[in-house]
mmCIF file of C-alpha atoms in Angstrom:
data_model
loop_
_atom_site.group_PDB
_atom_site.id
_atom_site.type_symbol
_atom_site.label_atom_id
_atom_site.label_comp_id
_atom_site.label_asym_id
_atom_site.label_seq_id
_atom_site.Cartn_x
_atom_site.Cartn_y
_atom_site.Cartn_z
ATOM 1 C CA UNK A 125 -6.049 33.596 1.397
ATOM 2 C CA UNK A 126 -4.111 30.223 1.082
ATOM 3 C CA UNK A 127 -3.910 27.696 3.658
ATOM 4 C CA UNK A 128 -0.127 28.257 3.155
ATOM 5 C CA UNK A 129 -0.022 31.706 3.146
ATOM 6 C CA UNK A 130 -2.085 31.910 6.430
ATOM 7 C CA UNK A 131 0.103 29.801 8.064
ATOM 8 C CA UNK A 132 2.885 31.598 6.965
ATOM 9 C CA UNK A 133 1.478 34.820 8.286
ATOM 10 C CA UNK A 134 1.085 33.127 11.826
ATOM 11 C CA UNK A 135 4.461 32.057 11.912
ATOM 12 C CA UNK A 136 5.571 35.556 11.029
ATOM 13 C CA UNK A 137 3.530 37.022 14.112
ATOM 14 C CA UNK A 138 5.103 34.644 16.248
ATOM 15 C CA UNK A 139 8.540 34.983 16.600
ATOM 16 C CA UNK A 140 8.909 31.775 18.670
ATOM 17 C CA UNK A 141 8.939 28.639 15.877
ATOM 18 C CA UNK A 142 8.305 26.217 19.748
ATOM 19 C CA UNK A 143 4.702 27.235 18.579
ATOM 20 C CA UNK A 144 4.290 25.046 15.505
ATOM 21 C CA UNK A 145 5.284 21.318 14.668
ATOM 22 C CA UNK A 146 6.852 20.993 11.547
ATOM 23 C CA UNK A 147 6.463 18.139 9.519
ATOM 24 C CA UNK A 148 7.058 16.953 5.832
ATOM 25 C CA UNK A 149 3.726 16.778 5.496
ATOM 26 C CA UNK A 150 0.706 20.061 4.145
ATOM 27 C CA UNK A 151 -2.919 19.359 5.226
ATOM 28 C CA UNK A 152 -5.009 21.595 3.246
ATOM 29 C CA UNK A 153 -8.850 22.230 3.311
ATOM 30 C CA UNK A 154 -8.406 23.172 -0.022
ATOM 31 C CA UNK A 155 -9.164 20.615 -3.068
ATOM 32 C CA UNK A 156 -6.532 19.119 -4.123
ATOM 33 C CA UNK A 157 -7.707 15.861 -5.697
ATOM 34 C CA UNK A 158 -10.447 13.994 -6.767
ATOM 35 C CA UNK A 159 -11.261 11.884 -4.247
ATOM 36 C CA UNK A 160 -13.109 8.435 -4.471
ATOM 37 C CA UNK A 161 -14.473 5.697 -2.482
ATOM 38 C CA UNK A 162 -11.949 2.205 -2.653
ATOM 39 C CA UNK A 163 -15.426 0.078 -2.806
ATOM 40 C CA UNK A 164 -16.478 1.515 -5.892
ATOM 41 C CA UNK A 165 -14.014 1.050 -8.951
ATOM 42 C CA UNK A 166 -16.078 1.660 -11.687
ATOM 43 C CA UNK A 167 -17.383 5.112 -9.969
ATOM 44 C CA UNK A 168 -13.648 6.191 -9.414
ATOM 45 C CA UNK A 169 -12.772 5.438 -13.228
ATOM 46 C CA UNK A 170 -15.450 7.387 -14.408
ATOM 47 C CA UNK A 171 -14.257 10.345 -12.212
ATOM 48 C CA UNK A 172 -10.790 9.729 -13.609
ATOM 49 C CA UNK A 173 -12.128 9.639 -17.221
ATOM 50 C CA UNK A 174 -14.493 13.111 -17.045
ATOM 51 C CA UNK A 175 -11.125 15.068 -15.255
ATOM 52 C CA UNK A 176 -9.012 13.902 -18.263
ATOM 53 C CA UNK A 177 -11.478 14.501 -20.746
ATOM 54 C CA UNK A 178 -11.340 17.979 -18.902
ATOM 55 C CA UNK A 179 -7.532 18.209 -19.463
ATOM 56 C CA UNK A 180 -7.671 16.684 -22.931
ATOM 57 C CA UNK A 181 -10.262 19.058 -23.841
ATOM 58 C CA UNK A 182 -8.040 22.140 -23.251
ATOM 59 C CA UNK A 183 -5.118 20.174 -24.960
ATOM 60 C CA UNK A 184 -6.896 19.916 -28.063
ATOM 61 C CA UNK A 185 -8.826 23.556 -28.071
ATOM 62 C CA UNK A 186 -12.628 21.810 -27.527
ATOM 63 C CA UNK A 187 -14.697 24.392 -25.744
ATOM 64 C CA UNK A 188 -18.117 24.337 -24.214
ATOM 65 C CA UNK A 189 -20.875 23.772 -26.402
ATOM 66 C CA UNK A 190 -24.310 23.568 -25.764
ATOM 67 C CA UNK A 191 -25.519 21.955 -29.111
ATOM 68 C CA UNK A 192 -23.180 18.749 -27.913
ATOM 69 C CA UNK A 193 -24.214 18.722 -24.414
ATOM 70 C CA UNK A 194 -27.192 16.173 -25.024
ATOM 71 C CA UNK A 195 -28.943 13.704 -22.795
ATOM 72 C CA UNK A 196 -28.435 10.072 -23.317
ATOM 73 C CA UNK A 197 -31.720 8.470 -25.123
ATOM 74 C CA UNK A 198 -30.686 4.685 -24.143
ATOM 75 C CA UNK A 199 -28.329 4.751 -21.087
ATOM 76 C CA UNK A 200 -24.979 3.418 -21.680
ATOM 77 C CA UNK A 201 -24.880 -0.497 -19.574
ATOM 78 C CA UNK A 202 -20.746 0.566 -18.547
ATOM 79 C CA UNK A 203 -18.856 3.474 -17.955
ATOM 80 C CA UNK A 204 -16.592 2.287 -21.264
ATOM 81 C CA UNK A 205 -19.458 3.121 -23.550
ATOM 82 C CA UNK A 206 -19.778 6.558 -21.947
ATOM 83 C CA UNK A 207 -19.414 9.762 -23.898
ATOM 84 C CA UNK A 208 -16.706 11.523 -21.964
ATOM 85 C CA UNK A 209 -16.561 14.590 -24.112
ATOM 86 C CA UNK A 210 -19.709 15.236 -22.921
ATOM 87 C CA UNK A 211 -18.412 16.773 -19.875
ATOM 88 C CA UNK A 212 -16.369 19.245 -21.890
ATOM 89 C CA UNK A 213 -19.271 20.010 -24.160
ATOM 90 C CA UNK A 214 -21.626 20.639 -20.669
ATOM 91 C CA UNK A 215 -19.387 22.418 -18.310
ATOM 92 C CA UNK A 216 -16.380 23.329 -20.797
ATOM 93 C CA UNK A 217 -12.957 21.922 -20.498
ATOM 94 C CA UNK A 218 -10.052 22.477 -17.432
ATOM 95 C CA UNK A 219 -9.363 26.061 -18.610
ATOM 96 C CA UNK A 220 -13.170 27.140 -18.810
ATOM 97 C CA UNK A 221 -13.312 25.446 -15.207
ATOM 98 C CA UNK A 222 -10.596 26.821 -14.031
ATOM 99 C CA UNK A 223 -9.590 30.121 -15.203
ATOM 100 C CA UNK A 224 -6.049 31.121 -15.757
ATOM 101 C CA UNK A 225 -2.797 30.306 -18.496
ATOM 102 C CA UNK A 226 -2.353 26.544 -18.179
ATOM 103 C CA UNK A 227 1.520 26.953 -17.830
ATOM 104 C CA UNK A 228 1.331 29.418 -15.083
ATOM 105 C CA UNK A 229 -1.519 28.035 -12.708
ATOM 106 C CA UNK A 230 0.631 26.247 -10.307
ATOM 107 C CA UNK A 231 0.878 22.513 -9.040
ATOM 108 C CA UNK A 232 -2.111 21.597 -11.768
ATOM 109 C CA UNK A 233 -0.098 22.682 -14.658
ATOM 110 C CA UNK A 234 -1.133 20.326 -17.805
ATOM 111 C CA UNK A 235 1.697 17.931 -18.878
ATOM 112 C CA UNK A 236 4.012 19.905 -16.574
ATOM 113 C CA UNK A 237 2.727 19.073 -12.776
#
């Protein structure tokens, strides 16, 4: 069950709306975003980077694959020289994540949410 349709079913139950505030506003335990610290730019890049690899990754039809999923031998000195497929190759992309027809999951439709 959804936050929203919970809250729906409450408000259906009570026939009196005087028990809820209603705002413009949806506060959700649910995970909506990647969320980042403001101190740490180069963390919150990299986090940005790895969930569009993730989305690019479905785009283009790149899967999981183990062969490609290899440790670093030298660590990379930035996040630029990262290997962002990598997190496509290790976990698979957005789809393999997240299961489901990318035009028909909801608000994290690719290219159309």
């Amino acid at each position: 069950v959804t936050d929203l349709r919970f809250f729906s079913m409450l408000f259906d139950q009570n026939t009196s709306e005087s028990n809820f505030i209603w705002g413009d506003k949806f506060i959700s335990h649910e995970t909506g975003a990647a969320v980042t610290r403001k101190d740490d730019p180069e963390f919150s890049r990299v986090v940005n980077w790895v969930i569009n690899s993730l989305f690019y990754g479905e785009k283009e039809g790149i899967t999981k694959d183990p062969s490609r999923c290899l440790n670093y031998t030298i660590l990379p000195e930035s996040a630029a020289d990262l290997e962002y497929l990598k997190a496509v190759y290790c976990v698979g992309n957005y789809g393999e994540i997240f299961y489901g027809d990318p035009y028909n999951r909801g608000a994290n439709r690719i290219n159309h949410g």
